[in-house]
Coordinates of N, CA and C in Angstrom, one line a residue:
X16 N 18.7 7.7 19.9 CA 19.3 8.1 18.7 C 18.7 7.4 17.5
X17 N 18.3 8.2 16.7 CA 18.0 7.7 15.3 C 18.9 6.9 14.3
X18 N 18.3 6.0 13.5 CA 19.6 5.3 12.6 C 19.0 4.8 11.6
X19 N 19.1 5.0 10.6 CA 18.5 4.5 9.1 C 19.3 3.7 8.7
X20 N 19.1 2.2 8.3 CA 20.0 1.0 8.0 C 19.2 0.5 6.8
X21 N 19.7 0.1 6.0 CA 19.4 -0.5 4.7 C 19.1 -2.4 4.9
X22 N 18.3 -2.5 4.7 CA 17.9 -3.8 5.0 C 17.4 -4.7 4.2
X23 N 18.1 -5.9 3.5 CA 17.6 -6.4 2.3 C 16.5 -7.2 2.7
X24 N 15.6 -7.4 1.9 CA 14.2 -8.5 2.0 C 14.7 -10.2 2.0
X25 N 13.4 -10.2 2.2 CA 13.8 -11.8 2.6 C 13.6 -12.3 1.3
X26 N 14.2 -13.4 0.2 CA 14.3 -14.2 -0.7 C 14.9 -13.1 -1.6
X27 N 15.8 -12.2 -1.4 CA 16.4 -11.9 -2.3 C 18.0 -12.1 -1.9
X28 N 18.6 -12.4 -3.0 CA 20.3 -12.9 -3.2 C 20.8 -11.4 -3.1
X29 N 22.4 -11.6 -2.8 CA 22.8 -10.4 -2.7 C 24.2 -11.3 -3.0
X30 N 25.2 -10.7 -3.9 CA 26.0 -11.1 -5.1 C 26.9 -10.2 -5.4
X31 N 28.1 -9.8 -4.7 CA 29.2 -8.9 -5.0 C 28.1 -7.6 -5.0
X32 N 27.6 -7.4 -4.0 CA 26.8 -5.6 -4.1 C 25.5 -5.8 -4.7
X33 N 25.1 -6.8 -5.5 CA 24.3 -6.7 -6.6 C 23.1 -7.2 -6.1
X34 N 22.0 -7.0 -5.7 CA 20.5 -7.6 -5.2 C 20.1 -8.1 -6.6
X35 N 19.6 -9.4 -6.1 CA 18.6 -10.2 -7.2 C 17.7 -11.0 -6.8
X36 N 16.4 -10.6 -7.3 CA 15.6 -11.2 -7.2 C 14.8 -11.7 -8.4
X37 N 15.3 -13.6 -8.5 CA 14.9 -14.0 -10.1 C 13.5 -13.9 -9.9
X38 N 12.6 -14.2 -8.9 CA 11.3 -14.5 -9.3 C 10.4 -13.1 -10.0
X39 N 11.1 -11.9 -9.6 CA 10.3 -11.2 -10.3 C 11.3 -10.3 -11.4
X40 N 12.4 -11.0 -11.4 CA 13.2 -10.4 -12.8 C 14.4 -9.0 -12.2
X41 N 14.2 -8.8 -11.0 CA 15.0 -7.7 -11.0 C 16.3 -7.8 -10.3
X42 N 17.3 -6.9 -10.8 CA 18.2 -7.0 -10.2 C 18.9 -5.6 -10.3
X43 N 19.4 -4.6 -9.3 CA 19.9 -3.8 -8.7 C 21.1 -3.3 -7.7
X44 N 22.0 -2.4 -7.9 CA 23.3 -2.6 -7.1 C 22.2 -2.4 -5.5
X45 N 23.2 -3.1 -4.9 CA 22.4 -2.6 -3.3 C 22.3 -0.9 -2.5
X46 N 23.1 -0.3 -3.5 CA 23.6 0.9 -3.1 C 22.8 2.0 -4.0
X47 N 21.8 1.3 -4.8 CA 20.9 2.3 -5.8 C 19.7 2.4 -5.4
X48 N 19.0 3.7 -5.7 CA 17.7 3.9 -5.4 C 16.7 3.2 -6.0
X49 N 17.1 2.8 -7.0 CA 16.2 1.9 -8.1 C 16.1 0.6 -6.6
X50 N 16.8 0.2 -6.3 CA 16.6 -1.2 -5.3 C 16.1 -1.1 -4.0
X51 N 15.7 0.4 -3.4 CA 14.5 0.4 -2.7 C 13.3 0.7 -3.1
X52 N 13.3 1.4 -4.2 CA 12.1 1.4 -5.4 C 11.3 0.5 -5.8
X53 N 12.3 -1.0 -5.6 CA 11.7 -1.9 -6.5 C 11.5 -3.1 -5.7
X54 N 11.6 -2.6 -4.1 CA 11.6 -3.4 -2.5 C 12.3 -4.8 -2.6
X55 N 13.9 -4.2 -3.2 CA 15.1 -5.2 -3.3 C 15.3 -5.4 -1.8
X56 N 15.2 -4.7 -1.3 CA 15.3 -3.9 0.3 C 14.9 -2.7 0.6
X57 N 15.2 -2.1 1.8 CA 14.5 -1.5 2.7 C 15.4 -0.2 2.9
X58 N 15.0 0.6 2.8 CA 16.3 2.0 4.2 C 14.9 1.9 6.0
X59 N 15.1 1.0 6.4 CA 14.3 1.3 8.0 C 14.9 2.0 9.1
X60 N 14.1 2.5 9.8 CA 14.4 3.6 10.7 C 14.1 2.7 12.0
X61 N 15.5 2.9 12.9 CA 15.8 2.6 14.2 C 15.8 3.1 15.3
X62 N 15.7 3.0 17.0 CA 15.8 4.2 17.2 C 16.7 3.3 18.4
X63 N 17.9 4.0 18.7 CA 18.9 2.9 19.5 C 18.8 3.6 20.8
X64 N 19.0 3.2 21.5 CA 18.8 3.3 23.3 C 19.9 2.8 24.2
X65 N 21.3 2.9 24.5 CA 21.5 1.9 25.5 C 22.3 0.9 24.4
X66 N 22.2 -0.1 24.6 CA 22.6 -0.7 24.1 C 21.2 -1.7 23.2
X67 N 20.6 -1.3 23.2 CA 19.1 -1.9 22.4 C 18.2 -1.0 21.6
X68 N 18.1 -1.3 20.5 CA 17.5 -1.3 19.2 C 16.2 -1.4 19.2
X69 N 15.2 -0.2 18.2 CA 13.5 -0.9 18.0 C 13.5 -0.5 16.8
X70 N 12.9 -1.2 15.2 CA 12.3 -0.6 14.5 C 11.3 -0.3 14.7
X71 N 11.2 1.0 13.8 CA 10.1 1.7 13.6 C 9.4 1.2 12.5
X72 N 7.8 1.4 12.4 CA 7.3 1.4 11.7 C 7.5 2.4 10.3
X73 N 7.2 2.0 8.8 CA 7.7 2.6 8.0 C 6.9 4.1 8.3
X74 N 6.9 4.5 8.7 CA 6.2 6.2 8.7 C 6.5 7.0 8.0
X75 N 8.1 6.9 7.7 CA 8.5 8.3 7.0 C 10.0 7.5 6.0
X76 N 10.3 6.4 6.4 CA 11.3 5.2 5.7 C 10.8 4.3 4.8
X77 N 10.9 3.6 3.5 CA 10.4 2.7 3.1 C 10.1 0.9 3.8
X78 N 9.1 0.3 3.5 CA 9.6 -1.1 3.9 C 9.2 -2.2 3.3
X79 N 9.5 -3.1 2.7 CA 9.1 -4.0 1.4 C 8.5 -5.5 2.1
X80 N 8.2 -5.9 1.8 CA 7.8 -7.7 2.4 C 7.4 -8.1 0.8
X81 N 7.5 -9.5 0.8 CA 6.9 -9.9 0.0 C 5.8 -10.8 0.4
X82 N 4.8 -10.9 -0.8 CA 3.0 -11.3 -0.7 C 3.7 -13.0 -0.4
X83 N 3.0 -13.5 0.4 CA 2.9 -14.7 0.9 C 2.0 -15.4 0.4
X84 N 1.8 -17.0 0.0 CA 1.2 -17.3 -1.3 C -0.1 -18.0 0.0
X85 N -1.4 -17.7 -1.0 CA -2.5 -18.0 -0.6 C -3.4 -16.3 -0.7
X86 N -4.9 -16.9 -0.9 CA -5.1 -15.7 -0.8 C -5.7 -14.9 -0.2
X87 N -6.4 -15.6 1.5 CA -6.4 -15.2 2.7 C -5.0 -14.6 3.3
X88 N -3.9 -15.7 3.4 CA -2.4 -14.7 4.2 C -2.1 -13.6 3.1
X89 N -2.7 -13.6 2.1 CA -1.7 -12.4 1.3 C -2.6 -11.2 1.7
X90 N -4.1 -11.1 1.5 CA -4.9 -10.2 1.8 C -4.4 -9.0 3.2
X91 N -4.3 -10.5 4.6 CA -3.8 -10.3 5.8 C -2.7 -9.4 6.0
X92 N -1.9 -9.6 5.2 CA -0.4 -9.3 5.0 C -0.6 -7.7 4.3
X93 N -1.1 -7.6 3.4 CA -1.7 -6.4 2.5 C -2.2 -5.5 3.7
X94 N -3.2 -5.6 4.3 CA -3.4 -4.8 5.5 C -2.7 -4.5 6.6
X95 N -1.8 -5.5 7.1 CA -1.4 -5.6 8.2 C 0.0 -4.6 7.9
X96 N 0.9 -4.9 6.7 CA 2.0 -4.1 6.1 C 1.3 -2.6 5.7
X97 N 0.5 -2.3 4.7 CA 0.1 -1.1 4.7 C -0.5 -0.5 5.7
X98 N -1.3 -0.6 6.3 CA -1.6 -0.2 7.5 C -0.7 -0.2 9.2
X99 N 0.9 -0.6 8.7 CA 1.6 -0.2 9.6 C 2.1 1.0 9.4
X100 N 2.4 1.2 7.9 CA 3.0 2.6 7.4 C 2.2 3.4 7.6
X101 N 0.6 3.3 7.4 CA -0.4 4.7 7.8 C -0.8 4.8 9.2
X102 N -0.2 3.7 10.2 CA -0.4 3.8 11.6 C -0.2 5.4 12.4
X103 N 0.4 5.7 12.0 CA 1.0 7.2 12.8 C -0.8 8.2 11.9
X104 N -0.7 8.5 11.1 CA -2.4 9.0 9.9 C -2.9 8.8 10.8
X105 N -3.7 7.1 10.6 CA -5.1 6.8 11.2 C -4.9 7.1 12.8
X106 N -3.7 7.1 13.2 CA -3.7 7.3 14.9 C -4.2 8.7 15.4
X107 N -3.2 9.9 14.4 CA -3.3 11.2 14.4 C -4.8 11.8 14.1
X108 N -5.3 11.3 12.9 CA -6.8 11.3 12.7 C -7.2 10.9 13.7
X109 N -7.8 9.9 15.0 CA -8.4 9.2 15.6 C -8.5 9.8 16.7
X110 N -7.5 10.9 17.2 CA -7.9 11.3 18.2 C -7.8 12.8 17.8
X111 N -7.3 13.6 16.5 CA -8.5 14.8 16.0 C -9.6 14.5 16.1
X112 N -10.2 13.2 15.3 CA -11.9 13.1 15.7 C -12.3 12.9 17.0
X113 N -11.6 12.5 18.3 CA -11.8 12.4 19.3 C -11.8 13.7 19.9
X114 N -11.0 14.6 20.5 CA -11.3 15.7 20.5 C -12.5 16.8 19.4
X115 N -12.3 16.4 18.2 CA -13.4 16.9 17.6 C -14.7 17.0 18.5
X116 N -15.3 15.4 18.6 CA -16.7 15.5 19.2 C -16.3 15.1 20.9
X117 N -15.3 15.9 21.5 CA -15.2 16.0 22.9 C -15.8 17.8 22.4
X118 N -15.2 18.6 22.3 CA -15.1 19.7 22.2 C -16.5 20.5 21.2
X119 N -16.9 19.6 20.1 CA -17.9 20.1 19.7 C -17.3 20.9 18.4
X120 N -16.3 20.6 18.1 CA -15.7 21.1 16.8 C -15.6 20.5 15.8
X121 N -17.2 21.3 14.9 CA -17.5 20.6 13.9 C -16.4 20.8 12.5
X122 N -15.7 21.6 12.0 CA -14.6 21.6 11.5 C -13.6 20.2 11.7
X123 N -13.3 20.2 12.8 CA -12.2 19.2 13.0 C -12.5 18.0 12.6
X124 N -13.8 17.4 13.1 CA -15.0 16.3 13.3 C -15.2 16.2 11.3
X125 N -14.9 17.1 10.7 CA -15.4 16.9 9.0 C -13.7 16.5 8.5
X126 N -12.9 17.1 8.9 CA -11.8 17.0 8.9 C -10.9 15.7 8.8
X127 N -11.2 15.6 10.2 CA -10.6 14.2 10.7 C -11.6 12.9 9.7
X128 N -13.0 13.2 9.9 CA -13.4 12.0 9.1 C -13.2 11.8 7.8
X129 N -13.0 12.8 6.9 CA -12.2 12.7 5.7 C -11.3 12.0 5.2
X130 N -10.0 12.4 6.4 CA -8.9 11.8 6.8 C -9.0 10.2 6.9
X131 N -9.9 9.8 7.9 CA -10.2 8.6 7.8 C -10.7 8.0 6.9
X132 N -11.3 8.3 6.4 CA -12.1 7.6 5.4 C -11.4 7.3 4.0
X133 N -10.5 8.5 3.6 CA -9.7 8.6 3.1 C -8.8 7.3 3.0
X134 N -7.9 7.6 4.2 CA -7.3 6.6 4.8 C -7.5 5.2 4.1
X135 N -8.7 4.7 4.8 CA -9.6 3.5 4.9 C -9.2 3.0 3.2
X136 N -10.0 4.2 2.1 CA -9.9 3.6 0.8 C -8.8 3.4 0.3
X137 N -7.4 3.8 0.4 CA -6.5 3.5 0.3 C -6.3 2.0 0.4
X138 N -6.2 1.7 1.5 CA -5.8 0.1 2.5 C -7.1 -0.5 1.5
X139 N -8.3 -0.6 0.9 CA -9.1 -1.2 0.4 C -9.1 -0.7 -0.9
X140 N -8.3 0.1 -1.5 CA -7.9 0.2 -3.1 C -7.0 -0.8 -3.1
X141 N -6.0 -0.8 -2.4 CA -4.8 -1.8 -2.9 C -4.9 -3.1 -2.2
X142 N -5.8 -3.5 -1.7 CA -6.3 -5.3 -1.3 C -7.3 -5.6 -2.4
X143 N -7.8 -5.0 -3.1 CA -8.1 -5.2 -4.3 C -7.4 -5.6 -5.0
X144 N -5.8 -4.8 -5.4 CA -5.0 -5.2 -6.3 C -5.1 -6.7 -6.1
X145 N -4.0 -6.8 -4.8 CA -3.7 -8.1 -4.3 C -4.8 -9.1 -4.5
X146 N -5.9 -9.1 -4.0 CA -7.2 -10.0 -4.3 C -6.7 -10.4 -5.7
X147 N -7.5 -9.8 -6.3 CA -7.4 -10.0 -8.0 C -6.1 -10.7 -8.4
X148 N -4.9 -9.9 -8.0 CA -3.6 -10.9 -8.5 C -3.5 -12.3 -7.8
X149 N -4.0 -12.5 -7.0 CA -3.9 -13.8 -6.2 C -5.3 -14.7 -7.2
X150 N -6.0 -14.4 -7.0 CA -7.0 -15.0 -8.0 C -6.9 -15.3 -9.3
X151 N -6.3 -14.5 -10.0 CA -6.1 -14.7 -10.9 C -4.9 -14.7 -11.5
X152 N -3.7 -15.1 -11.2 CA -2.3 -15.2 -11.4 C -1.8 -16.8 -10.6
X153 N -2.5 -17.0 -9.5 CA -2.3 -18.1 -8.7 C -1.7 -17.9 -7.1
X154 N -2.0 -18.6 -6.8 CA -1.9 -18.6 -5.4 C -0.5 -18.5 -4.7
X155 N 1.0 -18.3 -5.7 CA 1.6 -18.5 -5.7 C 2.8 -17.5 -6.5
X156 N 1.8 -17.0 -7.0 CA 2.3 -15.9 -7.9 C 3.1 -14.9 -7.5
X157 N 4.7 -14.2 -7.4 CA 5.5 -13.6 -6.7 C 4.9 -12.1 -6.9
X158 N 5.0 -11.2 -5.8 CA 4.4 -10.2 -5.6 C 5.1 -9.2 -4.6
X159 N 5.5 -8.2 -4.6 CA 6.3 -7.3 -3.4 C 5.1 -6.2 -2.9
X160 N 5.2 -6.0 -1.3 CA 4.3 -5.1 -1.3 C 5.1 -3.9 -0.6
X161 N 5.7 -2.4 -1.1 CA 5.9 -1.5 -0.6 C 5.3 -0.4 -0.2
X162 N 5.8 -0.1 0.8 CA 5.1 1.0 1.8 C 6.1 1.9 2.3
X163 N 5.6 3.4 2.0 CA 6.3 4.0 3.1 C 5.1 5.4 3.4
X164 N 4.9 5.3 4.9 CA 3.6 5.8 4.9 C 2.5 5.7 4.6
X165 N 1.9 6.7 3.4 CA 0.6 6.4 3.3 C 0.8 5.9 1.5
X166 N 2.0 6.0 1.2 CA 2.1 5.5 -0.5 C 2.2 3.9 -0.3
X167 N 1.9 3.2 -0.8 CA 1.5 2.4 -0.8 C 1.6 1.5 -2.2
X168 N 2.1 0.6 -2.6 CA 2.6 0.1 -4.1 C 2.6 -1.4 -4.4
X169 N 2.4 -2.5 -4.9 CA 2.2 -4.0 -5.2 C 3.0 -3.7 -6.4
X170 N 4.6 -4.5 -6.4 CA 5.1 -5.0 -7.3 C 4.8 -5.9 -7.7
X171 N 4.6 -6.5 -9.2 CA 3.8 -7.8 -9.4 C 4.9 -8.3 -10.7
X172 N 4.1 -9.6 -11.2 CA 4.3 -10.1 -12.6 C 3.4 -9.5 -13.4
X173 N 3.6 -9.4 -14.8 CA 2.8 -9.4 -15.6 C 2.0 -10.3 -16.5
X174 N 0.9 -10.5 -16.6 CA 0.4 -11.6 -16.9 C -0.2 -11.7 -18.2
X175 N -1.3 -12.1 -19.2 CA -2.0 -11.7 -20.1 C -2.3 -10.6 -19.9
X176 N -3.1 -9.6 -21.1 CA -3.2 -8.7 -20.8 C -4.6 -8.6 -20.2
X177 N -5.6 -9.2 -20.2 CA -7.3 -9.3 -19.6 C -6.6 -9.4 -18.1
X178 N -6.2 -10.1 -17.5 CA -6.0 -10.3 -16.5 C -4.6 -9.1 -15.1
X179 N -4.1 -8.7 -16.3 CA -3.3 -7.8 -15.8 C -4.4 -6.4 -16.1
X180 N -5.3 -6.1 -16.7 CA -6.2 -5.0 -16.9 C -7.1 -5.1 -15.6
X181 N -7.8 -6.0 -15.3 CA -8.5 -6.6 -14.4 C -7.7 -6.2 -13.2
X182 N -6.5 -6.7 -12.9 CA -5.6 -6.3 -11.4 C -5.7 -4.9 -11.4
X183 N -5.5 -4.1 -12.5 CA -5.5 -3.0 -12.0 C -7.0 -2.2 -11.6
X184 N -8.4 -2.8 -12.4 CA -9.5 -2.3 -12.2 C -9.9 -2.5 -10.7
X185 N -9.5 -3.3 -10.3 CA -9.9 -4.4 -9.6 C -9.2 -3.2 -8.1
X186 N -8.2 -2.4 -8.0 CA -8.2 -1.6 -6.9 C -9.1 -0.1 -7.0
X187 N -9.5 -0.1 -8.0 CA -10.4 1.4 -8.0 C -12.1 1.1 -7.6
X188 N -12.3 -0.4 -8.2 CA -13.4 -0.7 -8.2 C -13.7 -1.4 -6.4
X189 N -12.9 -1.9 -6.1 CA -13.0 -2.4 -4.8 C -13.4 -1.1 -3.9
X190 N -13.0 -0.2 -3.4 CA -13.7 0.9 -2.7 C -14.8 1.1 -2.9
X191 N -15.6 0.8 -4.4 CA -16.9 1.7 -4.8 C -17.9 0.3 -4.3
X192 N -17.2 -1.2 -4.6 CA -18.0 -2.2 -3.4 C -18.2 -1.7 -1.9
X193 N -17.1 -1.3 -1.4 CA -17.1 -1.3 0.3 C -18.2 -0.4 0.3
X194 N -17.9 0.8 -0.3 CA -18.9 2.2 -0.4 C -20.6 1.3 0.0
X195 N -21.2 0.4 -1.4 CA -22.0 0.1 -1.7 C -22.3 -1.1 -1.1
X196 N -21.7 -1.8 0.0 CA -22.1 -2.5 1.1 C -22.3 -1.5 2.7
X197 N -21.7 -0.3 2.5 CA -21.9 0.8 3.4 C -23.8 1.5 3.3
X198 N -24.2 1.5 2.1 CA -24.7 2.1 2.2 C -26.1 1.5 2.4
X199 N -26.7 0.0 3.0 CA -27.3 0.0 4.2 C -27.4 0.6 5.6
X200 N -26.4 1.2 5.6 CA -26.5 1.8 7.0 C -26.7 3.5 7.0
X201 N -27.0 3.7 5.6 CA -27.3 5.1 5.5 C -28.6 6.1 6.1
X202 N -28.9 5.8 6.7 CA -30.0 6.0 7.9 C -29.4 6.5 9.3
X203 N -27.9 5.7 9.8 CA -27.5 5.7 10.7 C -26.4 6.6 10.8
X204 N -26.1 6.7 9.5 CA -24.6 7.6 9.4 C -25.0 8.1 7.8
X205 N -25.7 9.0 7.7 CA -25.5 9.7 5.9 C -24.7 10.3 5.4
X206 N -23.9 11.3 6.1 CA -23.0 11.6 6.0 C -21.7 11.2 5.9
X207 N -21.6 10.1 6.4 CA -20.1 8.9 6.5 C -20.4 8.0 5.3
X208 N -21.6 7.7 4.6 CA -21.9 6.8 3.4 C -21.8 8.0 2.3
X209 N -22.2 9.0 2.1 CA -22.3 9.8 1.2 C -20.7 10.0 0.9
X210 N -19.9 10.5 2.1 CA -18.5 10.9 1.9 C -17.9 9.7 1.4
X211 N -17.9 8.2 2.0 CA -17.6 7.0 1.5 C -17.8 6.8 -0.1
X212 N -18.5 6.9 0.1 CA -19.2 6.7 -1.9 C -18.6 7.8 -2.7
X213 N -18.2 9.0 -2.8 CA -17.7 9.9 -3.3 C -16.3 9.7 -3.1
X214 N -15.4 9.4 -2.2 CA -14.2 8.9 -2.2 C -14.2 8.1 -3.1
X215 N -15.1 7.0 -2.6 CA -14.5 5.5 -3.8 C -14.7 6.3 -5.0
X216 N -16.0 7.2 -5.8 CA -15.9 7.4 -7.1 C -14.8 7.7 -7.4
X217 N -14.4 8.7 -6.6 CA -13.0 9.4 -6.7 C -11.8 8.6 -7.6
X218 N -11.4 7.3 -6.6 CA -11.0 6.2 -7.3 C -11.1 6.1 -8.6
X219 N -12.0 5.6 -9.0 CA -12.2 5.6 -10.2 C -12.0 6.6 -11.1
X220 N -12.3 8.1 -11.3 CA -11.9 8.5 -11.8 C -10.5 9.1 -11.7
X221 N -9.9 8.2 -11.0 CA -8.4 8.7 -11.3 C -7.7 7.4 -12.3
X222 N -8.5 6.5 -12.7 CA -7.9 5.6 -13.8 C -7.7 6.5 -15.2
X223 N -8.5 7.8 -15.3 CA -8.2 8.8 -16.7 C -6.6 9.6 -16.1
X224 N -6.6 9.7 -15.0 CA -5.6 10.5 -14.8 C -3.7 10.1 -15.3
X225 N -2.8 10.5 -15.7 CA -2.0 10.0 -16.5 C -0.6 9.6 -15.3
X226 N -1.1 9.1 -14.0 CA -0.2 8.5 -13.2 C -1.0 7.4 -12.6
X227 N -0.4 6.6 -11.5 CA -1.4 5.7 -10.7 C -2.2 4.8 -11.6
X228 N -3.0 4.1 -11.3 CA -3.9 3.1 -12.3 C -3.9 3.4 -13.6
X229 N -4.0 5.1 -14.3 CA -4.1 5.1 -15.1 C -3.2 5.4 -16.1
X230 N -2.1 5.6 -15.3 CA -0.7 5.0 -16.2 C -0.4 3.8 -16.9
X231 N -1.1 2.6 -15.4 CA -0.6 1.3 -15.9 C -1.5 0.7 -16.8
X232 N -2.7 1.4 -16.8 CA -4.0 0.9 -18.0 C -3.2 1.6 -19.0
X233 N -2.5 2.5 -19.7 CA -2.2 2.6 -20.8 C -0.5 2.0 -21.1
X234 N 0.4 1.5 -20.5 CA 1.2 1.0 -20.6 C 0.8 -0.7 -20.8
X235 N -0.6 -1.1 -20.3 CA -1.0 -2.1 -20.9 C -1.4 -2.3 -22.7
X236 N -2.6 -1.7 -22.5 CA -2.8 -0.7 -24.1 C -1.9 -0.7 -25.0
X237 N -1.1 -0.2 -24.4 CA 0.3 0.2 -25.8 C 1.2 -0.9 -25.5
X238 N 1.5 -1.9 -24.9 CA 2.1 -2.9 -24.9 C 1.2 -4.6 -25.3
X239 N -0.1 -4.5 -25.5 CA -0.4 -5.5 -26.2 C 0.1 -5.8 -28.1

């Protein structure tokens, strides 16, 4: 049997209903959507058996942690959390591409590697965020990381504005690195570097687009 339970995060107070978390300024009744929004807590999915319980991975439920100070464990944490929520994706891709080149189905085989690759820039757009905020905010610096599936989101502080421009460059730009450390091996796989490299541009050009990065590049802008 299934069971969706609301689950508050770790270092946040909970006060007559009311979630608070001072370090990064918010506070939310526990019963509002704004307070899994803003990974006050969690709605996680259960699945009960008998008299024993397992969570699930966030697949289709949200699930918040907060960034852990340092900026090797936060990176770790960044992958390890977002890439629990796209576990079910990269799994489902993994073996369409396996059957792809069992079967010789080159459709599926373009498909599925899309998918993945896809995937991949995602989890390496937003460890960029985190990099950058750890680097330059401090080691220490309070940070929420939400997930539910493949969306993917870094609550943060806000800092100067150079430096809070920079966090945000800092996830579009990071894919078009991995791309460009990929593309030594373009001899061996051209097709997987070419698609790589056009994703990450991808990235970037979605800093003009009026949600995602390039929302928060102009809510920078108009708030200096």
């Amino acid at each position: 049997m299934l069971d969706v339970r609301r689950v508050v995060r770790g270092g946040v107070k909970e006060r007559d209903g009311v979630l608070i978390c001072s370090a990064l300024g918010l506070r939310h009744r526990g019963s509002d959507p704004e307070a899994v929004a803003d990974g006050l807590c969690s709605d996680e999915l259960f699945v009960r058996l008998g008299g024993r319980s397992w969570r699930l991975p966030p697949w289709f439920t949200s699930r918040s942690r907060q960034l852990p100070s340092g900026t090797l464990p936060a990176a770790m944490a960044c992958l390890r959390h977002f890439g629990s929520g796209m576990s079910l994706i990269l799994a489902t891709l993994g073996v369409a591409l396996a059957v792809g080149v069992a079967f010789r189905l080159l459709a599926l085989i373009a498909m599925a590697s899309i998918g993945l690759v896809l995937a991949a820039s995602i989890l390496v757009h937003e460890l960029g965020h985190v990099l950058a905020y750890r680097i330059l905010m401090g080691a220490k610096a309070p940070a929420v990381l939400i997930v539910r599936g493949a969306s993917c989101r870094v609550l943060r502080l806000s800092g100067p504005w150079r430096a809070d421009v920079t966090v945000v460059l800092a996830g579009s730009v990071a894919p078009v690195v991995a791309a460009a450390c990929a593309w030594p091996l373009f001899g061996l796989a051209p097709s997987a570097v070419l698609l790589g490299t056009l994703i990450a541009l991808g990235h970037v050009v979605g800093l003009v687009l009026p949600f995602g990065d390039g929302a928060a590049l102009r809510e920078i802008a108009h708030g200096r």
